[in-house]
Tab-separated table of C-alpha atoms in Angstrom:
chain	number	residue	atom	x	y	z
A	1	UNK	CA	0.000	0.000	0.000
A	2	UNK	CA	1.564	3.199	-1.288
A	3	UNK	CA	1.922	6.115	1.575
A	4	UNK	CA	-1.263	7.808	0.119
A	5	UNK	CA	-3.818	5.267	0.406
A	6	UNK	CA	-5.895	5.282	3.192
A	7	UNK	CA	-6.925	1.843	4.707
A	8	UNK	CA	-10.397	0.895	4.698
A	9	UNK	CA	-12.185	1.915	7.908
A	10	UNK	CA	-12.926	-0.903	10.479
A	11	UNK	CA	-15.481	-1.315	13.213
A	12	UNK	CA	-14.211	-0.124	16.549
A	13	UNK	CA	-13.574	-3.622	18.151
A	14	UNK	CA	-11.395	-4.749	15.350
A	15	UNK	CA	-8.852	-1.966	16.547
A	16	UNK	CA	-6.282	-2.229	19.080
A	17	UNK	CA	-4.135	0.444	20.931
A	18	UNK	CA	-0.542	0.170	21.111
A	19	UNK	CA	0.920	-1.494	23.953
A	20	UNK	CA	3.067	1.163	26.145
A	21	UNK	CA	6.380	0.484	27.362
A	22	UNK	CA	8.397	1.754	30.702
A	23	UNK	CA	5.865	4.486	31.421
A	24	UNK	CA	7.153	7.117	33.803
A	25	UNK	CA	4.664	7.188	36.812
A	26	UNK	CA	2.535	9.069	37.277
A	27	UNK	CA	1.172	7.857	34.010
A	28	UNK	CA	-1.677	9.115	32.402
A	29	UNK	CA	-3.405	8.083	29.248
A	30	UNK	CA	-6.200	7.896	26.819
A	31	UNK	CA	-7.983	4.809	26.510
A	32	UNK	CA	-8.836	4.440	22.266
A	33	UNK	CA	-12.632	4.197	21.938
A	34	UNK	CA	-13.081	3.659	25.790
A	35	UNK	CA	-14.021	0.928	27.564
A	36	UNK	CA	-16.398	-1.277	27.043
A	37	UNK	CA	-17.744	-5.220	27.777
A	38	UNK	CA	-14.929	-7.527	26.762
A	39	UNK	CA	-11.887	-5.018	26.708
A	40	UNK	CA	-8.832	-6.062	29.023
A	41	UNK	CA	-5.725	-4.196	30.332
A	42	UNK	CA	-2.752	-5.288	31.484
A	43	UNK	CA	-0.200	-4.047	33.743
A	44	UNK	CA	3.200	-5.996	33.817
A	45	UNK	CA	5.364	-4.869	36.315
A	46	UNK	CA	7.784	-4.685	39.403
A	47	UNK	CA	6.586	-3.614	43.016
A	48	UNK	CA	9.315	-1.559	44.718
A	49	UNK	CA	11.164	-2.872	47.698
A	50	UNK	CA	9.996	0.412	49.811
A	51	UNK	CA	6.449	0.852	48.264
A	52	UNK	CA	3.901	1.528	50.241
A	53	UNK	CA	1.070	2.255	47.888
A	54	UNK	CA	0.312	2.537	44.446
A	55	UNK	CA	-3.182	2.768	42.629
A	56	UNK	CA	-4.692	2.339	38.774
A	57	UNK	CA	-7.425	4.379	38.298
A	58	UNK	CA	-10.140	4.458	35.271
A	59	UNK	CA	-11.368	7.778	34.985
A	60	UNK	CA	-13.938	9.918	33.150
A	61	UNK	CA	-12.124	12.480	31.747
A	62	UNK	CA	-8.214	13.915	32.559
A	63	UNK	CA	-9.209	17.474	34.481
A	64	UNK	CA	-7.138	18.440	37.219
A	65	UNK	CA	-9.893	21.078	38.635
A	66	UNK	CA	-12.353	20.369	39.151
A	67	UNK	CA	-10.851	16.464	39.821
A	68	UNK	CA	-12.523	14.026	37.083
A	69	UNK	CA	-14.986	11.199	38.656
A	70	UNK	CA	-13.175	7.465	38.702
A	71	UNK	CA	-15.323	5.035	38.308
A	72	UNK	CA	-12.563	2.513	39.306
A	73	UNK	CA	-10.009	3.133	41.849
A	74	UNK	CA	-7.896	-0.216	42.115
A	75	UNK	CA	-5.268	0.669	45.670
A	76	UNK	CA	-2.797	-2.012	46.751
A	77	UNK	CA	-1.355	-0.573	49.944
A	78	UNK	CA	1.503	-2.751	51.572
A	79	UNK	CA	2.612	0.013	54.299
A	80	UNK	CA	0.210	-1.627	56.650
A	81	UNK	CA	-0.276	-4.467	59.220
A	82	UNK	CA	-1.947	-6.544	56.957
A	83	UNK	CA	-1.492	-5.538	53.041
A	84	UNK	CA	-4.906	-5.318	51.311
A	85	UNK	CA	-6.784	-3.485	48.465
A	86	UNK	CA	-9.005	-1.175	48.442
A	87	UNK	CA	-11.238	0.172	45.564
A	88	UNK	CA	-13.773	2.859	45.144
A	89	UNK	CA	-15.374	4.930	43.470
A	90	UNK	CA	-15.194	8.757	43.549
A	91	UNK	CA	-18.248	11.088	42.215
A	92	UNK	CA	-18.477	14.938	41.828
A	93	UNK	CA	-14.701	15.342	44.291
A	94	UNK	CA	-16.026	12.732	46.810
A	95	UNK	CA	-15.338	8.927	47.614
A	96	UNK	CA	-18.150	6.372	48.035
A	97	UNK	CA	-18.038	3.397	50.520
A	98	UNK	CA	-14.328	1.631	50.150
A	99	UNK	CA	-14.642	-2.235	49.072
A	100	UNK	CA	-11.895	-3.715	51.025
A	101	UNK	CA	-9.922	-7.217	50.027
A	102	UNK	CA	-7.215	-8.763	52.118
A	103	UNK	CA	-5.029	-11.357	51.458
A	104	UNK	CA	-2.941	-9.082	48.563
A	105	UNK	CA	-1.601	-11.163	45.786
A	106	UNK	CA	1.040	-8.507	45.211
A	107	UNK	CA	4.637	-8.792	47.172
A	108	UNK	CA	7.375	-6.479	47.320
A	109	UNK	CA	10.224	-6.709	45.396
A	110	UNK	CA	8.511	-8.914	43.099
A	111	UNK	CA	7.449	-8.675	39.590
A	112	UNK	CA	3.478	-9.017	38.643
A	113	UNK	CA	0.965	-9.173	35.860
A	114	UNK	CA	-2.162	-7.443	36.377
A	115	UNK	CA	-5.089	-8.298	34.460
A	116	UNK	CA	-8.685	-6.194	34.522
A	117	UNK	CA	-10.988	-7.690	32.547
A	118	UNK	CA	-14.203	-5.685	32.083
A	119	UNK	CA	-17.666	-7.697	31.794
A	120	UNK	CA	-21.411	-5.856	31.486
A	121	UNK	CA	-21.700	-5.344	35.412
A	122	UNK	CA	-18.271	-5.788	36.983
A	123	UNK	CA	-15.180	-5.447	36.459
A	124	UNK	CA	-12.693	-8.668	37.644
A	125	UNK	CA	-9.113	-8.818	38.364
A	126	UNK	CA	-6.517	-11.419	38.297
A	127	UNK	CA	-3.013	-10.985	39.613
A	128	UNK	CA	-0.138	-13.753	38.317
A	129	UNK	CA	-3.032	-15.675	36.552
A	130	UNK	CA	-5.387	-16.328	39.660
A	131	UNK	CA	-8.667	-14.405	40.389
A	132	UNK	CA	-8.635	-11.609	42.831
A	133	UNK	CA	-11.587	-9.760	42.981
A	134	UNK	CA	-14.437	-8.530	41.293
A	135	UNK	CA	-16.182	-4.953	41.836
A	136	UNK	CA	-19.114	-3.873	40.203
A	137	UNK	CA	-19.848	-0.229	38.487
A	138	UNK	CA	-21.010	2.205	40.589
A	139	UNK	CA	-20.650	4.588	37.025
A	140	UNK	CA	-21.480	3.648	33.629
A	141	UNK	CA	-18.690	1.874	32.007
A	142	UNK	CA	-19.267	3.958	29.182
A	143	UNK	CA	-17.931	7.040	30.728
A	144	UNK	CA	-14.167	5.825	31.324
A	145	UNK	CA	-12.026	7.035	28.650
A	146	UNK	CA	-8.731	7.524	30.695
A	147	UNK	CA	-6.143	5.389	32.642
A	148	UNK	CA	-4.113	7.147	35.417
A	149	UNK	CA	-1.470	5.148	37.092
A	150	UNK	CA	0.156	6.441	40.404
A	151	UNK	CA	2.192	5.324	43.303
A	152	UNK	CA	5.202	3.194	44.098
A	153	UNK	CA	5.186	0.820	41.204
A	154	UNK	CA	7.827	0.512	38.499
A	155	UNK	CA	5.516	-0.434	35.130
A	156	UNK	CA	7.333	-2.483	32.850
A	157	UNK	CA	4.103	-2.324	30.190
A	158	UNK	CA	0.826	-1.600	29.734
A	159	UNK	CA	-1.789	-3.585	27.311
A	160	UNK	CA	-5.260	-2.900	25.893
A	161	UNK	CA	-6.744	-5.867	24.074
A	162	UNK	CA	-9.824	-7.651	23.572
A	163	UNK	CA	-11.389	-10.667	25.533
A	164	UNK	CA	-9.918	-13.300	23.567
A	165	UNK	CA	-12.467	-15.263	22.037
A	166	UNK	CA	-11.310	-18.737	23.098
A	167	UNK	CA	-12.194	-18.146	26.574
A	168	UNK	CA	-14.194	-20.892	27.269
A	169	UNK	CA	-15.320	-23.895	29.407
A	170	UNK	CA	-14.787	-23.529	33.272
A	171	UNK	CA	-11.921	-20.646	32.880
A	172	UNK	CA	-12.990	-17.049	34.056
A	173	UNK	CA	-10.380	-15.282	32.192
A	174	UNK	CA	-8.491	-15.639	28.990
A	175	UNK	CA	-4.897	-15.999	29.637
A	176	UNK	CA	-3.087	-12.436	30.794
A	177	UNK	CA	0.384	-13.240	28.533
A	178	UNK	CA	2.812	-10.840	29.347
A	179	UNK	CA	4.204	-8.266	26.775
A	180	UNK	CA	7.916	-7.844	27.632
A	181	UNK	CA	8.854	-12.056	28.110
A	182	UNK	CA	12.242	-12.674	30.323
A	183	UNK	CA	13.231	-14.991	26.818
A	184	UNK	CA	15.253	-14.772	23.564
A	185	UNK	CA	15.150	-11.788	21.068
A	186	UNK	CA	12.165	-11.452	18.553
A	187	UNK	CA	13.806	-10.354	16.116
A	188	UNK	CA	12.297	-11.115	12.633
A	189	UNK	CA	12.508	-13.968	11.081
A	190	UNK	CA	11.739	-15.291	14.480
A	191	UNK	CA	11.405	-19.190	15.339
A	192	UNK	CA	9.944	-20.984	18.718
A	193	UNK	CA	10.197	-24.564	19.392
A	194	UNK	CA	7.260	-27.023	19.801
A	195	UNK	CA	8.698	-29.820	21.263
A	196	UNK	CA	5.121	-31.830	22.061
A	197	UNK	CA	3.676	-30.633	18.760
A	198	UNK	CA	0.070	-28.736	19.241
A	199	UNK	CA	-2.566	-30.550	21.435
A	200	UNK	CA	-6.264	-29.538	21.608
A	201	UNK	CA	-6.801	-26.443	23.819
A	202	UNK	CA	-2.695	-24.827	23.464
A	203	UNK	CA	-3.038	-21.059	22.299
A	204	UNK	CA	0.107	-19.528	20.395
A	205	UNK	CA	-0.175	-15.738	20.591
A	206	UNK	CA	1.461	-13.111	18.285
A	207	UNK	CA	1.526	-9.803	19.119
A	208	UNK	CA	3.039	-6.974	17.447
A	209	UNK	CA	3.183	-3.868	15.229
A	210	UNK	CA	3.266	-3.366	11.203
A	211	UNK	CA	6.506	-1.734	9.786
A	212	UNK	CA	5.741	1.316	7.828
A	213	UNK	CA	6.286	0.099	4.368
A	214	UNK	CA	4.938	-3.780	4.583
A	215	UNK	CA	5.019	-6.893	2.103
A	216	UNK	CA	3.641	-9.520	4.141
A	217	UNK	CA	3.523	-11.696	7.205
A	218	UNK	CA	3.768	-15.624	7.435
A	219	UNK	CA	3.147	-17.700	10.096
A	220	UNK	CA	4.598	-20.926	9.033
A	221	UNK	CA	3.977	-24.554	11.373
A	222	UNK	CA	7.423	-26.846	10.207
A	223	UNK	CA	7.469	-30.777	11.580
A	224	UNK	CA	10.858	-32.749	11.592
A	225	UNK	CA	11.242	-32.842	8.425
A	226	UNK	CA	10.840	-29.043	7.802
A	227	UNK	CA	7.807	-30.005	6.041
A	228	UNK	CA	5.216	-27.306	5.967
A	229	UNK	CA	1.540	-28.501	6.622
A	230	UNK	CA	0.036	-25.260	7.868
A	231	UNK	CA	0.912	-21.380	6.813
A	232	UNK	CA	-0.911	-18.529	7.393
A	233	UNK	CA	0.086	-15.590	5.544
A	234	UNK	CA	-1.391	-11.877	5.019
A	235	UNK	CA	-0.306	-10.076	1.793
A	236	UNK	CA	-0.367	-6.374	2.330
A	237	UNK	CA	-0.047	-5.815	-1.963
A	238	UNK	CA	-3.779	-7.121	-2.223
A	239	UNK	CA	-4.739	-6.879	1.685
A	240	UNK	CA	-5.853	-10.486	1.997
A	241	UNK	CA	-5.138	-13.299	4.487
A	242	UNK	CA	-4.938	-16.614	3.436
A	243	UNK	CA	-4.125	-20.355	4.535
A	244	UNK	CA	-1.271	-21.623	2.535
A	245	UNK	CA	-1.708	-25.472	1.636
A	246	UNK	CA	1.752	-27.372	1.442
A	247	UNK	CA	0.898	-27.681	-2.447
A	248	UNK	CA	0.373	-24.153	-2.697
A	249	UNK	CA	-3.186	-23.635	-2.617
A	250	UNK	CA	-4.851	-20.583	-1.453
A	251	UNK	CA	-7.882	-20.240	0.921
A	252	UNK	CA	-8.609	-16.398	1.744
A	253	UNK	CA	-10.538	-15.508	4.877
A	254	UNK	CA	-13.250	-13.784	4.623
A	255	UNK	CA	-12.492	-10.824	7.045
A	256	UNK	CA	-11.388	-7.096	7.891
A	257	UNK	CA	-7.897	-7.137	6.699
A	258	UNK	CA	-6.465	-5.704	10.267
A	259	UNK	CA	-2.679	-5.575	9.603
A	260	UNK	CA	-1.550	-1.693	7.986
A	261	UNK	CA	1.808	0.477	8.537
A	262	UNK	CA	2.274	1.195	12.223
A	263	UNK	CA	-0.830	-0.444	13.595
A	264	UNK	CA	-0.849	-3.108	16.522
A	265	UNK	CA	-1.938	-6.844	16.218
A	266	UNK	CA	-3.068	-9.853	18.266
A	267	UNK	CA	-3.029	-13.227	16.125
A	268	UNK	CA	-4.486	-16.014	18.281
A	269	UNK	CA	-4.113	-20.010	16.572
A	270	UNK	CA	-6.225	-22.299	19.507
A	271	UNK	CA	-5.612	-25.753	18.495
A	272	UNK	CA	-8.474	-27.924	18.538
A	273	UNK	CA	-9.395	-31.627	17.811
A	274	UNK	CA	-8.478	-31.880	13.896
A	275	UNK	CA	-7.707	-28.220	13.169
A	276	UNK	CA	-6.346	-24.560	14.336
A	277	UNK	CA	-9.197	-21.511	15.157
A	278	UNK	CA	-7.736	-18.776	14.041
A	279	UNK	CA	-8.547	-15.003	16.054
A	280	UNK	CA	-7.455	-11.666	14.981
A	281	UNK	CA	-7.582	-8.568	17.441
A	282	UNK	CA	-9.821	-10.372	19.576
A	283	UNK	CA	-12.268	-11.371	16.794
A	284	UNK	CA	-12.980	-14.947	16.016
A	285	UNK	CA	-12.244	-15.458	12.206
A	286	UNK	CA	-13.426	-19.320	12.070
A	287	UNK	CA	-11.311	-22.312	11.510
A	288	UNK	CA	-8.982	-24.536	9.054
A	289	UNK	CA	-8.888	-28.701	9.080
A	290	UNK	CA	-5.710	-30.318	9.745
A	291	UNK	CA	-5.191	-33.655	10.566
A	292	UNK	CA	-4.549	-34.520	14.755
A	293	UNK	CA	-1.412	-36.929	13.895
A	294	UNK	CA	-0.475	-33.970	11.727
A	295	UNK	CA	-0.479	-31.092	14.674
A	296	UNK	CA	1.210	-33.591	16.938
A	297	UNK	CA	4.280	-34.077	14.678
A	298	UNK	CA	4.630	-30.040	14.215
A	299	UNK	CA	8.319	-28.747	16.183
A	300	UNK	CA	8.496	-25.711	14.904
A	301	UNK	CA	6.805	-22.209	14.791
A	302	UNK	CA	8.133	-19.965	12.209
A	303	UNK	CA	7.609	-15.711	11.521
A	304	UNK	CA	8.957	-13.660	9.099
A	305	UNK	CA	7.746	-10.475	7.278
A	306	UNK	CA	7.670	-7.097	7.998
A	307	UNK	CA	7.152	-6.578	11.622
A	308	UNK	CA	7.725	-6.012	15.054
A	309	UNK	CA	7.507	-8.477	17.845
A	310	UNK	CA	6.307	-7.779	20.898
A	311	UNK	CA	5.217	-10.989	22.181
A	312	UNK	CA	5.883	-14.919	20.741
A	313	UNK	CA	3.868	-17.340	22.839
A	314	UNK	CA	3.672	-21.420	22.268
């Protein structure tokens, strides 16, 4: 796509905001579009040694006089006898009744990854993939449009995605992966092992950001023999995604082609029994047969094309 072509305009949900990385707290941002039923956010971080508080707010508006309404104040405090958190709500310069939870899943000195996960009447949270709490609106969800973080907490990154669209079964949350991963470089090409093959139920996540002048993107599933039984690859010269058969034929989804110049991504593959689901931006985009015995024998996950990692998960 030449620099003067605009890209076809896309329903709000298929769009993602950028991750952010190493904030400087106090942090304050927008959130793109608002929240809304099914968005997450995730905070990835490192609790100071010293700290005694921090707190995430989501507020309705940025003011600083007169001070906006927060319809969700989220307060570890470790400075006290027994650590806890507290959230609230404040309306018109004045807090309501505090919701208290003990028992904090947050330790000092100790890294963390914060998930809020925002349904039609509450809002849950898991810390290091376990369920916290859950506190329900006390303000219309549709009012929050900003994120404030403040406090003694040393963010590492902050995510806004979708409810991932796999979620299912007994599970309250999708999986919270991390966006900065203590593991080898992404560079591009990038390759990650798969040394049990793909069972049903294993998610590999791909998250990252379009260069600014892009060919393509294949995902490319190798076995032993560097055979290829499954690629998926999206061609930015006619904007269409496809699965690649290891003969060479073509079978384009039928989708929003999400991937342009400096825009973020979320590919999701969930293996299932004879096949991969395939989810883009948190949308499901429906499925492609391959054989069991075949997914099993795959040791190899391959990228290449033109973009950024941020996050490889197998």
């Amino acid at each position: 796509m030449s620099p003067r072509e605009k890209p076809d305009p896309l329903p709000d949900n298929f769009i993602l905001q950028p991750p952010v990385f190493h904030p400087v707290v106090p942090y304050v941002t927008t959130i793109f579009g608002g929240l809304h039923a099914g968005k997450m956010v995730t905070l990835q971080g490192v609790v100071p040694l010293d700290a005694r508080r921090f707190q995430v707010d989501f507020q309705c508006g940025c003011s600083v006089h007169p001070r906006p309404d927060i319809a969700i104040h989220f307060n570890p405090r470790f400075h006290t006898t027994k650590p806890h958190v507290v959230c609230n709500t404040l309306y018109l310069e004045r807090w309501q009744a505090e919701a208290r939870w003990p028992r904090l899943g947050l330790q000092r000195g100790a890294s963390f990854l914060i998930l809020f996960l925002f349904g039609n009447e509450e809002m849950k949270v898991s810390v290091n993939g376990q369920h916290f709490l859950h506190y329900r609106y006390r303000l219309p969800l549709s009012r929050v449009d900003t994120l404030g973080i403040f406090g003694d907490i040393l963010v590492e990154a902050v995510g806004f995605l979708n409810i991932n669209p796999f979620a299912e079964g007994g599970i309250e949350y999708p999986v919270g992966y991390p966006f900065l991963l203590k593991s080898p470089s992404l560079e591009v090409p990038c390759s990650r092992a798969l040394p049990q093959g793909l069972w049903p139920g294993q998610v590999i996540v791909l998250r990252g950001l379009v260069l600014p002048e892009p060919k393509d993107l294949t995902l490319s599933l190798r076995d032993e023999a560097a055979h290829v039984p499954v690629t998926l690859r999206a061609s930015f010269a006619d904007r269409t995604l496809a699965w690649i058969a290891p003969w060479g034929c073509k079978k384009l989804i039928s989708a929003p082609f999400l991937f342009y110049p400096r825009r973020f991504f979320e590919v999701l593959l969930l293996c299932q029994e004879g096949g991969l689901k395939l989810a883009l931006n948190g949308q499901g985009l429906g499925a492609t047969s391959v054989h069991q015995q075949v997914l099993e024998q795959l040791r190899e996950l391959r990228i290449s094309g033109s973009v950024q990692l941020h996050c490889v998960h197998c």
